Short mmCIF file of C-alpha atoms and ligand atoms in Angstrom, two decimals:
data_model
loop_
_atom_site.label_atom_id
_atom_site.label_comp_id
_atom_site.label_asym_id
_atom_site.label_seq_id
_atom_site.Cartn_x
_atom_site.Cartn_y
_atom_site.Cartn_z
CA MET T 1 -1.24 77.87 50.78
CA LYS T 2 -0.62 74.04 50.52
CA ALA T 3 3.17 72.81 51.04
CA ILE T 4 5.19 69.79 52.25
CA VAL T 5 6.26 70.16 55.86
CA TYR T 6 8.62 68.66 58.25
CA ARG T 7 8.76 69.55 62.14
CA ARG T 8 11.59 67.63 62.87
CA TYR T 9 14.44 65.35 61.45
CA GLY T 10 13.89 61.77 60.25
CA GLY T 11 12.76 59.77 57.12
CA PRO T 12 9.99 60.01 54.71
CA GLU T 13 7.31 59.72 57.36
CA VAL T 14 8.20 63.28 58.65
CA LEU T 15 6.80 64.76 55.94
CA GLY T 16 3.24 66.03 55.89
CA MET T 17 0.96 68.21 53.62
CA GLU T 18 -0.33 71.65 55.53
CA ASP T 19 -1.83 74.77 55.30
CA VAL T 20 1.06 77.42 55.49
CA PRO T 21 1.06 81.17 55.58
CA GLU T 22 2.32 82.90 52.26
CA PRO T 23 5.90 83.37 51.92
CA LYS T 24 6.76 87.05 52.17
CA LEU T 25 7.99 88.89 48.97
CA GLY T 26 11.30 90.49 49.34
CA PRO T 27 12.65 93.73 47.27
CA GLU T 28 14.71 91.68 44.98
CA SER T 29 12.69 88.62 44.71
CA VAL T 30 9.68 87.31 42.69
CA LEU T 31 6.60 85.17 43.68
CA ILE T 32 6.51 82.02 41.67
CA ASP T 33 3.33 79.88 41.22
CA VAL T 34 4.95 76.66 41.07
CA ARG T 35 4.21 73.82 38.36
CA ALA T 36 6.58 71.19 39.25
CA VAL T 37 9.54 70.65 41.44
CA SER T 38 12.28 67.93 41.15
CA VAL T 39 13.60 65.43 44.07
CA ASN T 40 17.24 65.68 44.64
CA PRO T 41 18.98 63.83 47.25
CA VAL T 42 19.86 66.73 49.38
CA ASP T 43 16.04 67.11 50.00
CA TRP T 44 15.71 64.02 51.86
CA GLN T 45 19.52 64.34 53.07
CA THR T 46 18.29 67.81 54.67
CA ALA T 47 15.53 66.16 55.91
CA SER T 48 17.42 63.59 57.86
CA GLY T 49 19.43 65.90 59.50
CA ASP T 50 22.61 65.26 57.56
CA LEU T 51 23.44 69.16 56.45
CA ASP T 52 23.02 70.11 60.17
CA GLY T 53 26.68 71.01 60.10
CA ARG T 54 26.49 73.32 57.01
CA PHE T 55 23.26 75.34 57.44
CA ASP T 56 21.14 76.66 60.02
CA VAL T 57 17.72 75.13 59.89
CA HIS T 58 14.72 76.84 60.83
CA PHE T 59 11.46 74.47 61.91
CA PRO T 60 9.19 74.06 60.52
CA VAL T 61 10.92 73.28 56.93
CA ILE T 62 9.42 73.22 53.78
CA PRO T 63 12.01 71.15 51.65
CA GLY T 64 13.26 71.49 48.35
CA TRP T 65 15.30 73.89 46.29
CA ASP T 66 14.09 73.04 42.48
CA VAL T 67 11.25 74.83 41.04
CA ALA T 68 9.76 75.64 37.88
CA GLY T 69 6.63 77.80 37.69
CA VAL T 70 5.15 81.48 36.57
CA VAL T 71 5.97 84.64 37.95
CA ALA T 72 2.91 86.03 39.78
CA GLU T 73 4.61 89.00 41.48
CA VAL T 74 7.86 90.81 41.43
CA GLY T 75 9.39 92.71 44.29
CA PRO T 76 9.82 96.36 44.02
CA THR T 77 13.26 96.62 42.87
CA VAL T 78 13.05 93.89 40.15
CA THR T 79 13.89 94.57 36.68
CA GLY T 80 14.63 91.27 34.58
CA PHE T 81 11.46 89.81 35.10
CA ALA T 82 7.80 90.41 35.08
CA VAL T 83 4.52 88.93 36.04
CA GLY T 84 3.38 86.04 33.52
CA ASP T 85 6.87 84.81 32.81
CA GLU T 86 7.86 81.39 32.81
CA VAL T 87 10.99 80.51 35.08
CA ILE T 88 13.06 77.97 36.79
CA GLY T 89 15.35 78.63 39.59
CA TYR T 90 17.74 76.63 41.80
CA VAL T 91 16.20 78.62 45.08
CA ARG T 92 18.93 77.93 47.61
CA GLU T 93 19.52 80.46 50.50
CA ASP T 94 22.00 80.65 53.16
CA SER T 95 19.65 78.89 55.76
CA ILE T 96 16.72 76.34 55.25
CA GLY T 97 13.40 76.70 56.34
CA ARG T 98 11.17 78.16 52.85
CA GLY T 99 11.98 75.52 50.28
CA THR T 100 10.23 74.85 47.12
CA TYR T 101 7.57 71.83 47.87
CA ALA T 102 4.98 74.44 47.57
CA GLU T 103 2.10 76.22 45.75
CA ARG T 104 4.13 79.26 45.56
CA VAL T 105 7.95 80.62 46.44
CA ALA T 106 9.57 83.56 46.87
CA ALA T 107 12.65 83.63 44.98
CA PRO T 108 15.73 85.99 44.94
CA VAL T 109 16.31 86.72 41.32
CA ARG T 110 19.83 85.32 41.24
CA THR T 111 18.34 82.23 41.70
CA ILE T 112 16.43 82.15 38.67
CA ALA T 113 16.29 82.06 34.84
CA ARG T 114 13.93 81.83 32.07
CA LYS T 115 12.39 78.17 31.42
CA PRO T 116 13.63 76.83 28.38
CA VAL T 117 10.98 77.07 25.44
CA ASN T 118 10.91 73.36 24.42
CA LEU T 119 10.57 71.88 27.69
CA SER T 120 7.28 70.98 29.67
CA TRP T 121 7.20 71.87 33.28
CA GLU T 122 8.23 68.41 34.42
CA GLN T 123 11.39 68.60 32.16
CA ALA T 124 11.56 72.42 33.22
CA ALA T 125 11.85 71.34 36.91
CA THR T 126 14.99 68.83 36.39
CA VAL T 127 17.26 71.54 35.13
CA PRO T 128 18.31 73.57 38.12
CA ILE T 129 20.17 71.60 40.50
CA ALA T 130 21.09 68.51 38.42
CA GLY T 131 21.93 70.76 35.36
CA LEU T 132 24.11 73.50 37.46
CA THR T 133 25.90 70.73 39.08
CA ALA T 134 26.66 68.61 36.01
CA TYR T 135 27.85 72.52 34.28
CA GLN T 136 29.39 73.87 37.09
CA SER T 137 31.62 70.79 37.34
CA LEU T 138 32.32 70.34 33.77
CA VAL T 139 32.60 73.77 32.60
CA HIS T 140 33.86 75.89 35.20
CA ALA T 141 36.03 73.36 37.77
CA LEU T 142 37.25 70.70 34.71
CA ARG T 143 37.22 72.80 31.99
CA VAL T 144 36.31 70.09 29.52
CA GLU T 145 36.89 70.45 26.00
CA ALA T 146 37.09 68.61 22.86
CA GLY T 147 40.01 65.50 23.00
CA ASP T 148 39.13 65.18 26.63
CA THR T 149 38.34 61.75 27.74
CA VAL T 150 36.12 62.32 31.13
CA LEU T 151 34.97 59.74 33.71
CA VAL T 152 31.47 60.39 34.85
CA GLN T 153 30.62 58.44 38.09
CA ALA T 154 26.48 57.67 39.01
CA ALA T 155 26.13 58.64 35.23
CA ALA T 156 22.67 57.25 34.72
CA GLY T 157 21.37 59.59 37.65
CA GLY T 158 19.92 63.16 37.48
CA VAL T 159 23.62 64.83 37.66
CA GLY T 160 25.17 62.08 35.64
CA SER T 161 22.74 62.16 33.08
CA PHE T 162 23.01 65.95 32.61
CA ALA T 163 26.79 65.37 32.71
CA VAL T 164 27.38 62.86 29.86
CA ARG T 165 25.29 64.68 27.55
CA ILE T 166 27.17 68.13 28.29
CA ALA T 167 30.39 66.72 28.07
CA VAL T 168 29.55 65.15 24.95
CA ALA T 169 28.51 68.37 23.67
CA LEU T 170 31.66 70.01 24.63
CA GLY T 171 33.35 67.53 22.28
CA ALA T 172 34.57 64.85 24.75
CA ARG T 173 34.55 61.23 24.88
CA VAL T 174 32.73 60.06 28.15
CA ILE T 175 33.00 56.70 30.02
CA GLY T 176 29.99 56.59 32.59
CA THR T 177 29.81 54.35 35.76
CA ALA T 178 26.33 52.54 36.16
CA SER T 179 24.66 49.21 37.13
CA ALA T 180 24.46 46.98 34.16
CA ARG T 181 20.61 47.66 33.95
CA ASN T 182 21.24 51.13 33.13
CA HIS T 183 24.02 50.47 30.33
CA ASP T 184 22.00 50.88 26.99
CA TYR T 185 20.81 54.46 28.85
CA LEU T 186 23.96 55.44 29.17
CA ARG T 187 25.01 54.55 25.60
CA SER T 188 21.56 56.37 24.67
CA LEU T 189 23.26 59.36 26.39
CA GLY T 190 26.37 58.94 24.49
CA ALA T 191 28.47 57.35 27.10
CA GLU T 192 30.72 54.36 27.26
CA PRO T 193 28.91 52.37 30.13
CA VAL T 194 31.10 50.45 32.75
CA THR T 195 29.91 48.71 35.91
CA TYR T 196 30.68 50.77 39.22
CA GLY T 197 32.03 48.91 42.40
CA PRO T 198 35.14 46.93 43.05
CA GLY T 199 37.59 46.56 39.80
CA LEU T 200 36.42 49.73 38.40
CA ALA T 201 39.79 50.91 37.42
CA GLU T 202 40.58 47.20 35.61
CA ARG T 203 37.09 47.90 33.67
CA VAL T 204 38.28 51.20 32.78
CA ARG T 205 41.77 50.82 31.72
CA PRO T 206 40.98 48.71 28.55
CA LEU T 207 39.15 51.69 27.42
CA ALA T 208 41.32 54.49 28.24
CA PRO T 209 45.04 52.61 28.26
CA ALA T 210 46.63 55.98 28.52
CA GLY T 211 44.38 57.28 31.08
CA VAL T 212 41.29 59.63 31.24
CA THR T 213 41.80 63.25 31.54
CA ALA T 214 39.03 64.28 33.82
CA VAL T 215 37.03 62.79 36.58
CA MET T 216 33.71 63.77 37.88
CA ASP T 217 32.84 61.92 41.12
CA MET T 218 29.53 61.69 43.05
CA TYR T 219 30.08 59.40 46.02
CA GLY T 220 33.36 59.97 47.03
CA GLY T 221 34.46 56.58 48.65
CA GLU T 222 36.42 53.99 47.45
CA GLU T 223 35.34 55.10 43.64
CA LEU T 224 36.94 58.64 44.05
CA VAL T 225 40.44 56.58 45.04
CA SER T 226 40.60 54.68 42.21
CA SER T 227 39.21 57.11 39.96
CA LEU T 228 42.22 59.12 40.86
CA GLY T 229 44.56 56.29 39.96
CA LEU T 230 42.89 56.36 36.43
CA LEU T 231 43.89 60.17 35.52
CA ARG T 232 46.59 60.51 32.77
CA GLU T 233 49.87 61.75 34.36
CA ASP T 234 49.47 65.15 32.75
CA ALA T 235 45.77 65.55 34.20
CA ARG T 236 46.40 65.16 37.77
CA GLY T 237 43.93 67.09 39.75
CA ARG T 238 41.30 67.32 36.99
CA VAL T 239 38.70 65.74 39.41
CA VAL T 240 35.80 67.03 41.08
CA SER T 241 33.92 65.31 43.76
CA LEU T 242 30.27 66.38 44.50
CA THR T 243 30.54 64.54 47.91
CA ASN T 244 33.91 64.54 49.67
CA ASP T 245 36.23 67.98 50.17
CA GLY T 246 38.92 65.57 50.79
CA VAL T 247 39.56 65.75 46.89
CA LEU T 248 41.14 69.33 47.70
CA GLU T 249 44.01 67.26 48.83
CA HIS T 250 44.34 65.50 45.59
CA GLY T 251 44.48 68.83 44.16
CA GLY T 252 40.91 68.59 42.68
CA THR T 253 37.68 70.72 43.50
CA PHE T 254 34.96 70.16 45.65
CA VAL T 255 31.73 71.60 43.81
CA PHE T 256 28.67 72.56 45.98
CA ALA T 257 26.30 73.87 43.15
CA ARG T 258 25.74 77.40 43.54
CA PRO T 259 22.64 79.36 42.52
CA SER T 260 23.33 81.35 38.88
CA THR T 261 21.27 83.10 36.69
CA GLU T 262 24.16 83.17 33.98
CA ASP T 263 24.85 79.49 34.27
CA LEU T 264 20.99 78.44 34.17
CA ASP T 265 20.49 80.77 31.29
CA GLU T 266 23.79 78.99 29.61
CA LEU T 267 21.80 75.55 30.28
CA ARG T 268 18.97 77.09 28.83
CA ARG T 269 20.69 78.08 25.37
CA MET T 270 21.92 74.52 25.09
CA ILE T 271 18.85 73.08 25.82
CA GLU T 272 17.12 74.95 23.24
CA SER T 273 19.64 74.12 20.77
CA GLY T 274 19.01 70.43 21.19
CA LEU T 275 20.39 69.23 24.83
CA ALA T 276 18.01 66.80 26.16
CA VAL T 277 17.25 66.67 29.73
CA PRO T 278 17.46 63.39 32.09
CA GLU T 279 14.82 60.56 31.51
CA ILE T 280 11.84 61.12 33.99
CA THR T 281 11.20 58.09 35.73
CA THR T 282 8.38 58.99 38.28
CA VAL T 283 6.17 61.95 38.44
CA LEU T 284 3.95 62.26 41.01
CA ASP T 285 1.51 64.67 42.89
CA LEU T 286 3.01 67.00 45.54
CA SER T 287 0.91 65.14 48.27
CA GLU T 288 3.22 62.26 47.67
CA ALA T 289 6.51 63.78 48.37
CA ALA T 290 7.15 61.05 51.15
CA GLU T 291 7.06 58.10 48.35
CA ALA T 292 9.13 60.53 46.26
CA PHE T 293 11.70 60.52 49.07
CA ARG T 294 11.53 56.58 49.71
CA LEU T 295 12.19 56.37 45.74
CA SER T 296 15.16 58.40 45.66
CA ARG T 297 16.75 57.15 48.98
CA THR T 298 17.24 53.80 46.96
CA GLY T 299 20.14 55.47 45.15
CA HIS T 300 18.84 53.77 41.97
CA VAL T 301 16.70 56.40 40.26
CA ARG T 302 17.65 56.37 36.77
CA GLY T 303 17.43 59.94 35.74
CA LYS T 304 14.75 62.04 37.77
CA ILE T 305 11.36 62.00 39.82
CA VAL T 306 9.62 65.47 39.84
CA LEU T 307 6.59 66.36 41.75
CA ARG T 308 3.74 67.96 39.78
CA VAL T 309 2.22 70.87 41.86
CA SER T 310 -0.37 72.51 39.59
CA ALA T 311 -1.45 72.45 36.23
CA GLY T 312 -1.83 76.19 35.87
N1 LIG V 401 27.43 68.56 45.71
C1 LIG V 401 26.46 69.24 44.77
O1 LIG V 401 26.51 70.02 44.70
C2 LIG V 401 25.64 67.92 44.67
C3 LIG V 401 24.57 68.23 43.79
C4 LIG V 401 23.65 67.32 43.43
C5 LIG V 401 24.02 66.22 44.07
N2 LIG V 401 24.97 65.79 44.58
C6 LIG V 401 25.50 64.50 45.07
O2 LIG V 401 25.71 63.89 44.04
C7 LIG V 401 25.08 62.42 44.10
C8 LIG V 401 24.48 62.07 42.73
O3 LIG V 401 23.14 63.05 42.88
P1 LIG V 401 21.82 62.78 41.80
O4 LIG V 401 20.97 63.54 41.69
O5 LIG V 401 22.48 62.47 40.29
O6 LIG V 401 21.39 61.48 42.24
P2 LIG V 401 20.60 60.19 41.91
O7 LIG V 401 19.86 60.88 40.47
O8 LIG V 401 19.77 59.78 42.89
O9 LIG V 401 21.30 59.09 41.31
C9 LIG V 401 21.46 57.96 41.23
C10 LIG V 401 21.75 56.95 40.24
O10 LIG V 401 23.22 56.69 41.02
C11 LIG V 401 23.68 55.46 40.49
N3 LIG V 401 24.30 55.03 41.61
C12 LIG V 401 24.41 54.16 42.57
N4 LIG V 401 25.41 53.91 43.53
C13 LIG V 401 26.16 54.04 42.81
C14 LIG V 401 27.76 53.76 43.04
N5 LIG V 401 28.24 53.36 44.17
N6 LIG V 401 28.51 54.19 41.73
C15 LIG V 401 28.06 54.58 40.56
N7 LIG V 401 26.79 55.23 40.66
C16 LIG V 401 26.05 54.83 41.50
C17 LIG V 401 22.40 54.85 40.27
O11 LIG V 401 22.64 53.93 39.30
P3 LIG V 401 22.15 52.47 39.01
O12 LIG V 401 20.90 52.22 39.54
O13 LIG V 401 22.87 51.84 38.05
O14 LIG V 401 23.08 51.73 40.64
C18 LIG V 401 21.44 55.65 39.82
O15 LIG V 401 21.33 56.02 38.55
C19 LIG V 401 24.53 62.29 45.13
O16 LIG V 401 25.37 62.01 46.53
C20 LIG V 401 24.03 63.85 45.77
O17 LIG V 401 24.01 64.06 47.04
C21 LIG V 401 25.85 66.63 44.94
#
């Protein structure tokens, strides 16, 4: 089968399309005929060696953790899925080597769930990592509810777009950060936009004079520090960071999204009831993965980039 592969750490130039062996199907896994995968910053961060300290990496590596596709075969102990099921998955295992940028993927059942029926394959591929990260941050870590005012950093990105919509669906008011060109997009998601960067606190305070009640941080630098100062006195510690585990020293939570069929099922129910997925700004063919990495590395993609693998 065809897959995108890299044999050493580096930038987009290390990616190539190759013929690779078919994945082996474990007893508790399903084989997925891949229709689409979405591109996440972690894909190129891993390829550049940034996660070398956190995961064992076995070269050659097929990048990618998100997948949407059709079950082609099931392992002998699998009961909840059958051949022909349309599924999505966040196929992260404990080491890195066999990812999802491929025609077929073997996915442990704990990493997959049914695809929302109202989404295209490209839209479905946007859900697993970005949706789970937003959902697990807002629901499990921050326990956001009606009456909250949530500050969502990087609100126009993949995770941010989901986070704004999920927080709004939970009944919260959302202040989201983005550059000016994305402010109308943030309004369309349901957020009140502010520009990120120096002076952020001064721009947020007029919108929330008493302070915000929860913060979702994605970049972990100066903006995490200024966000902490924006938390209302009785909301200290209601902060999640996706990139800086120093947040633990402030009573907050470091989130690294975890595969969960249960949480994907909950997202599916929300999406089938009307929760919209992020805008897809670019769809490329699998063979154009290097171009997708280049775009994602700019750090200014609105919504998501998706790679089309097969039309079925
Ligand atoms: N821990 C986890 O489990 C986990 C999971 C997913 C993602 N992440 C991390 O979370 C971050 C966001 O992920 P993503 O998938 O949403 O990325 P993304 O889709 O690439 O995010 C791009 C967005 O970030 C905005 N942005 C760039 N610099 C910013 C800044 N300094 N402040 C606020 N917004 C800024 C851009 O807005 P403008 O174009 O308007 O500048 C753009 O819309 C990444 O660092 C990623 O590695 C962590």
